[in-house]
Amino acid sequence: MKPGKFITLEGGEGAGKTTQAKRLKEVLDSANIENVVTREPGGTFGAEAIRDLVLDGTHERWSGMTELLLMYAARLDHMEKLIKPALARGVWVICDRFSDSSLAYQGCARGLGADRVAAVHKAVMGGFKPDLTILFDIDPILTQKRVKTRGGELSRFDTETLEFHKKLRQGFLDIAKTNPERVKTIDAALSRDAIAAQIRHIAMKQFEGLRLG
Ligand code: TYD
């Protein structure tokens, strides 16, 4: 049995990842590739409970390091109970955010530093990493408008300053620069259809022999 592929979607707030996760699922479904869509922080019962803790409240509720450890507690549960078992059964996993978010948010925007995040990552996850990461890149000025008009409750991160979101964007772009094989950047200001087409194309290129309609 061939293991499934692990695809993560990353980027700042309101960049359209969630919509594209669903679109990618439809594409895989029509190619008869069994798949599951999940998200971080969350994805399992325990990790969703940690998600509530980490997203609710004010900025000051958690320090950067506490936030990082909560993210990794959730991630370990998610990896052990959902991601790894699915991949082992040959199921593809599409994950809305993963460890690059910890590097960009806690490491860069919150200022913990890449080294500390990498050390926690290694201790908790070993060498585990996605087979493909799609980075949704967009000017935070555009997304701040989207986030405010999309309705629903704002999380602790949605209400951060523009400065925070600029650092975040740079953090993600640096990750893409240092991991060109794994991380592919797309312009998230494009239309939904154009982005979906790009992702399909990127996946076919990344996974040799993959045919998507
Ligand atoms: P969510 O509402 O899912 O955001 P979005 O729709 O933009 O993906 O909330 C997840 C928040 O958690 C988001 O603001 C990013 C943050 N986060 C981190 O700070 N570190 C992490 O490791 C992860 C996975 C998420």
Short mmCIF file of C-alpha atoms and ligand atoms in Angstrom, two decimals:
data_model
loop_
_atom_site.label_atom_id
_atom_site.label_comp_id
_atom_site.label_asym_id
_atom_site.label_seq_id
_atom_site.Cartn_x
_atom_site.Cartn_y
_atom_site.Cartn_z
CA MET A 1 0.00 0.00 0.00
CA LYS A 2 1.41 3.38 -1.03
CA PRO A 3 1.25 5.95 1.78
CA GLY A 4 -0.95 9.02 1.21
CA LYS A 5 0.46 12.47 0.56
CA PHE A 6 0.42 15.20 3.15
CA ILE A 7 -0.50 18.64 1.75
CA THR A 8 -0.64 21.75 3.91
CA LEU A 9 -2.10 25.18 3.13
CA GLU A 10 -0.44 28.15 4.80
CA GLY A 11 -0.63 31.94 4.89
CA GLY A 12 -1.97 34.91 6.81
CA GLU A 13 -5.55 35.54 7.92
CA GLY A 14 -8.37 35.63 5.37
CA ALA A 15 -6.18 34.47 2.47
CA GLY A 16 -8.77 31.96 1.24
CA LYS A 17 -7.13 28.69 2.37
CA THR A 18 -10.30 27.14 3.70
CA THR A 19 -12.18 27.56 0.40
CA GLN A 20 -9.24 26.11 -1.51
CA ALA A 21 -8.95 23.14 0.84
CA LYS A 22 -12.51 22.21 -0.19
CA ARG A 23 -11.76 22.77 -3.87
CA LEU A 24 -8.68 20.54 -3.67
CA LYS A 25 -10.74 17.88 -1.95
CA GLU A 26 -13.24 17.93 -4.84
CA VAL A 27 -10.41 17.54 -7.35
CA LEU A 28 -8.94 14.57 -5.47
CA ASP A 29 -12.39 13.03 -5.03
CA SER A 30 -13.01 13.14 -8.76
CA ALA A 31 -9.64 11.46 -9.36
CA ASN A 32 -10.74 8.71 -6.90
CA ILE A 33 -8.02 9.58 -4.42
CA GLU A 34 -9.26 8.98 -0.90
CA ASN A 35 -8.58 12.08 1.18
CA VAL A 36 -9.44 13.94 4.34
CA VAL A 37 -9.51 17.68 5.05
CA THR A 38 -8.42 18.80 8.49
CA ARG A 39 -7.10 21.91 10.21
CA GLU A 40 -4.75 23.25 12.86
CA PRO A 41 -4.90 24.03 15.64
CA GLY A 42 -7.48 21.25 15.85
CA GLY A 43 -8.49 18.22 13.83
CA THR A 44 -9.01 15.81 16.75
CA PHE A 45 -11.25 16.01 19.80
CA GLY A 46 -8.37 16.96 22.12
CA ALA A 47 -6.73 19.35 19.68
CA GLU A 48 -10.04 21.17 19.11
CA ALA A 49 -10.28 21.71 22.87
CA ILE A 50 -6.79 23.23 22.82
CA ARG A 51 -7.86 25.36 19.82
CA ASP A 52 -10.58 27.02 21.93
CA LEU A 53 -8.03 27.79 24.63
CA VAL A 54 -5.53 29.33 22.26
CA LEU A 55 -7.86 31.34 20.01
CA ASP A 56 -10.20 32.86 22.59
CA GLY A 57 -9.45 35.86 24.77
CA THR A 58 -7.13 38.82 24.47
CA HIS A 59 -3.60 39.03 22.99
CA GLU A 60 -2.08 39.00 26.47
CA ARG A 61 -3.75 35.76 27.52
CA TRP A 62 -0.73 33.63 26.52
CA SER A 63 2.95 34.43 26.12
CA GLY A 64 4.55 33.49 22.80
CA MET A 65 6.19 30.38 24.25
CA THR A 66 3.02 29.18 25.98
CA GLU A 67 1.16 29.67 22.73
CA LEU A 68 3.81 27.67 20.88
CA LEU A 69 3.61 24.79 23.36
CA LEU A 70 -0.19 24.72 23.12
CA MET A 71 0.07 24.61 19.31
CA TYR A 72 2.51 21.69 19.53
CA ALA A 73 0.41 19.84 22.12
CA ALA A 74 -2.52 20.08 19.70
CA ARG A 75 -0.29 19.15 16.74
CA LEU A 76 1.10 16.02 18.38
CA ASP A 77 -2.39 14.72 19.15
CA HIS A 78 -3.45 15.52 15.58
CA MET A 79 -0.40 13.85 14.06
CA GLU A 80 -0.64 10.70 16.19
CA LYS A 81 -4.39 10.17 15.97
CA LEU A 82 -5.37 11.49 12.55
CA ILE A 83 -2.58 12.45 10.15
CA LYS A 84 -0.17 9.50 10.46
CA PRO A 85 -2.85 6.78 10.57
CA ALA A 86 -4.57 8.27 7.49
CA LEU A 87 -1.33 8.48 5.51
CA ALA A 88 -0.48 4.90 6.48
CA ARG A 89 -3.85 3.75 5.06
CA GLY A 90 -3.03 5.48 1.77
CA VAL A 91 -5.38 8.41 2.45
CA TRP A 92 -4.20 11.88 1.39
CA VAL A 93 -4.38 14.55 4.08
CA ILE A 94 -5.14 18.20 3.27
CA CYS A 95 -4.39 20.33 6.30
CA ASP A 96 -5.43 23.98 6.73
CA ARG A 97 -2.26 25.25 8.51
CA PHE A 98 0.52 23.17 10.07
CA SER A 99 3.98 23.76 11.54
CA ASP A 100 4.94 26.59 9.16
CA SER A 101 2.25 28.61 10.93
CA SER A 102 4.12 28.12 14.23
CA LEU A 103 7.33 29.32 12.63
CA ALA A 104 5.69 32.38 11.05
CA TYR A 105 3.29 33.34 13.86
CA GLN A 106 5.13 32.41 17.05
CA GLY A 107 8.68 32.38 15.68
CA CYS A 108 8.56 35.48 13.52
CA ALA A 109 5.51 37.68 14.22
CA ARG A 110 5.52 37.05 17.99
CA GLY A 111 9.31 37.21 18.01
CA LEU A 112 10.27 33.90 19.66
CA GLY A 113 12.84 33.26 16.94
CA ALA A 114 13.11 30.49 14.37
CA ASP A 115 15.67 28.52 16.42
CA ARG A 116 13.41 28.06 19.42
CA VAL A 117 10.50 27.00 17.25
CA ALA A 118 12.72 24.58 15.33
CA ALA A 119 13.97 23.08 18.62
CA VAL A 120 10.41 22.46 19.85
CA HIS A 121 9.45 21.09 16.45
CA LYS A 122 12.31 18.60 16.48
CA ALA A 123 11.60 17.47 20.03
CA VAL A 124 7.89 16.91 19.36
CA MET A 125 7.66 15.93 15.69
CA GLY A 126 11.11 14.60 14.78
CA GLY A 127 11.64 14.99 11.03
CA PHE A 128 7.96 14.79 10.09
CA LYS A 129 6.99 17.32 7.41
CA PRO A 130 4.46 17.84 4.60
CA ASP A 131 5.05 16.51 1.08
CA LEU A 132 3.73 19.77 -0.35
CA THR A 133 2.90 23.15 1.16
CA ILE A 134 0.91 25.81 -0.69
CA LEU A 135 1.65 29.29 0.62
CA PHE A 136 -1.14 31.82 0.06
CA ASP A 137 0.66 35.12 -0.21
CA ILE A 138 -1.26 38.39 -0.06
CA ASP A 139 -0.77 41.95 1.14
CA PRO A 140 -2.18 42.09 4.71
CA ILE A 141 -3.90 45.40 3.96
CA LEU A 142 -6.21 43.52 1.56
CA THR A 143 -6.88 40.65 3.95
CA GLN A 144 -7.60 42.83 6.96
CA LYS A 145 -10.57 44.19 5.01
CA ARG A 146 -11.71 40.66 4.11
CA VAL A 147 -11.41 39.41 7.70
CA LYS A 148 -13.48 42.31 9.03
CA THR A 149 -16.25 41.86 6.45
CA ARG A 150 -16.50 38.04 6.52
CA GLY A 151 -18.51 38.08 9.76
CA GLY A 152 -18.21 35.63 12.65
CA GLU A 153 -16.12 36.11 15.74
CA LEU A 154 -12.62 37.53 15.48
CA SER A 155 -9.87 35.37 17.04
CA ARG A 156 -6.92 36.62 19.13
CA PHE A 157 -4.91 36.74 15.89
CA ASP A 158 -7.48 38.53 13.70
CA THR A 159 -7.28 41.59 15.94
CA GLU A 160 -3.46 41.89 15.81
CA THR A 161 -1.88 45.03 14.30
CA LEU A 162 -0.92 45.56 10.67
CA GLU A 163 2.72 45.49 11.81
CA PHE A 164 2.19 41.95 13.16
CA HIS A 165 0.64 40.83 9.86
CA LYS A 166 3.49 42.34 7.85
CA LYS A 167 6.05 40.42 9.93
CA LEU A 168 3.95 37.33 9.49
CA ARG A 169 3.95 37.67 5.72
CA GLN A 170 7.72 38.06 5.70
CA GLY A 171 8.04 35.02 7.94
CA PHE A 172 6.08 32.88 5.49
CA LEU A 173 8.03 34.21 2.49
CA ASP A 174 11.31 33.35 4.24
CA ILE A 175 10.06 29.80 4.84
CA ALA A 176 9.22 29.48 1.13
CA LYS A 177 12.65 30.76 0.19
CA THR A 178 14.47 28.24 2.37
CA ASN A 179 12.26 25.29 1.36
CA PRO A 180 11.75 25.68 -2.41
CA GLU A 181 11.18 21.95 -3.02
CA ARG A 182 8.33 21.69 -0.56
CA VAL A 183 6.77 25.16 -0.40
CA LYS A 184 5.09 26.67 -3.47
CA THR A 185 3.85 30.25 -3.25
CA ILE A 186 0.69 31.45 -4.98
CA ASP A 187 -0.74 34.95 -5.34
CA ALA A 188 -3.80 34.85 -3.08
CA ALA A 189 -5.17 38.08 -4.58
CA LEU A 190 -6.15 36.13 -7.73
CA SER A 191 -9.68 34.82 -8.30
CA ARG A 192 -10.80 31.61 -6.59
CA ASP A 193 -10.91 29.75 -9.90
CA ALA A 194 -7.42 30.90 -10.89
CA ILE A 195 -6.02 29.83 -7.52
CA ALA A 196 -7.75 26.43 -7.70
CA ALA A 197 -6.28 25.85 -11.17
CA GLN A 198 -2.79 26.78 -9.95
CA ILE A 199 -3.01 24.41 -7.01
CA ARG A 200 -4.10 21.55 -9.29
CA HIS A 201 -1.16 22.27 -11.56
CA ILE A 202 1.32 22.48 -8.67
CA ALA A 203 0.09 19.16 -7.23
CA MET A 204 0.49 17.38 -10.58
CA LYS A 205 4.03 18.73 -10.90
CA GLN A 206 4.96 17.83 -7.32
CA PHE A 207 3.61 14.29 -7.45
CA GLU A 208 4.90 12.64 -10.56
CA GLY A 209 2.31 10.56 -12.38
CA LEU A 210 -0.61 12.26 -10.65
CA ARG A 211 -3.49 12.90 -13.06
CA LEU A 212 -6.13 15.40 -12.02
CA GLY A 213 -9.10 16.27 -14.27
P1 TYD B 1 -8.25 30.22 12.06
O1 TYD B 1 -9.57 30.87 12.38
O2 TYD B 1 -8.27 28.80 11.63
O3 TYD B 1 -7.47 31.15 11.06
P2 TYD B 1 -7.45 31.14 9.49
O4 TYD B 1 -8.87 31.02 9.04
O5 TYD B 1 -6.80 32.43 9.15
O6 TYD B 1 -6.60 29.95 9.12
O7 TYD B 1 -7.36 30.39 13.36
C1 TYD B 1 -6.14 29.81 13.50
C2 TYD B 1 -5.22 30.85 14.10
O8 TYD B 1 -4.17 30.21 14.81
C3 TYD B 1 -4.61 31.72 13.04
O9 TYD B 1 -4.71 33.05 13.44
C4 TYD B 1 -3.16 31.32 13.06
C5 TYD B 1 -2.93 30.77 14.43
N1 TYD B 1 -1.89 29.73 14.50
C6 TYD B 1 -0.68 30.00 15.12
O10 TYD B 1 -0.47 31.12 15.60
N2 TYD B 1 0.28 29.03 15.19
C7 TYD B 1 0.08 27.79 14.69
O11 TYD B 1 0.97 26.91 14.77
C8 TYD B 1 -1.18 27.50 14.04
C9 TYD B 1 -1.44 26.15 13.45
C10 TYD B 1 -2.14 28.51 13.96
#
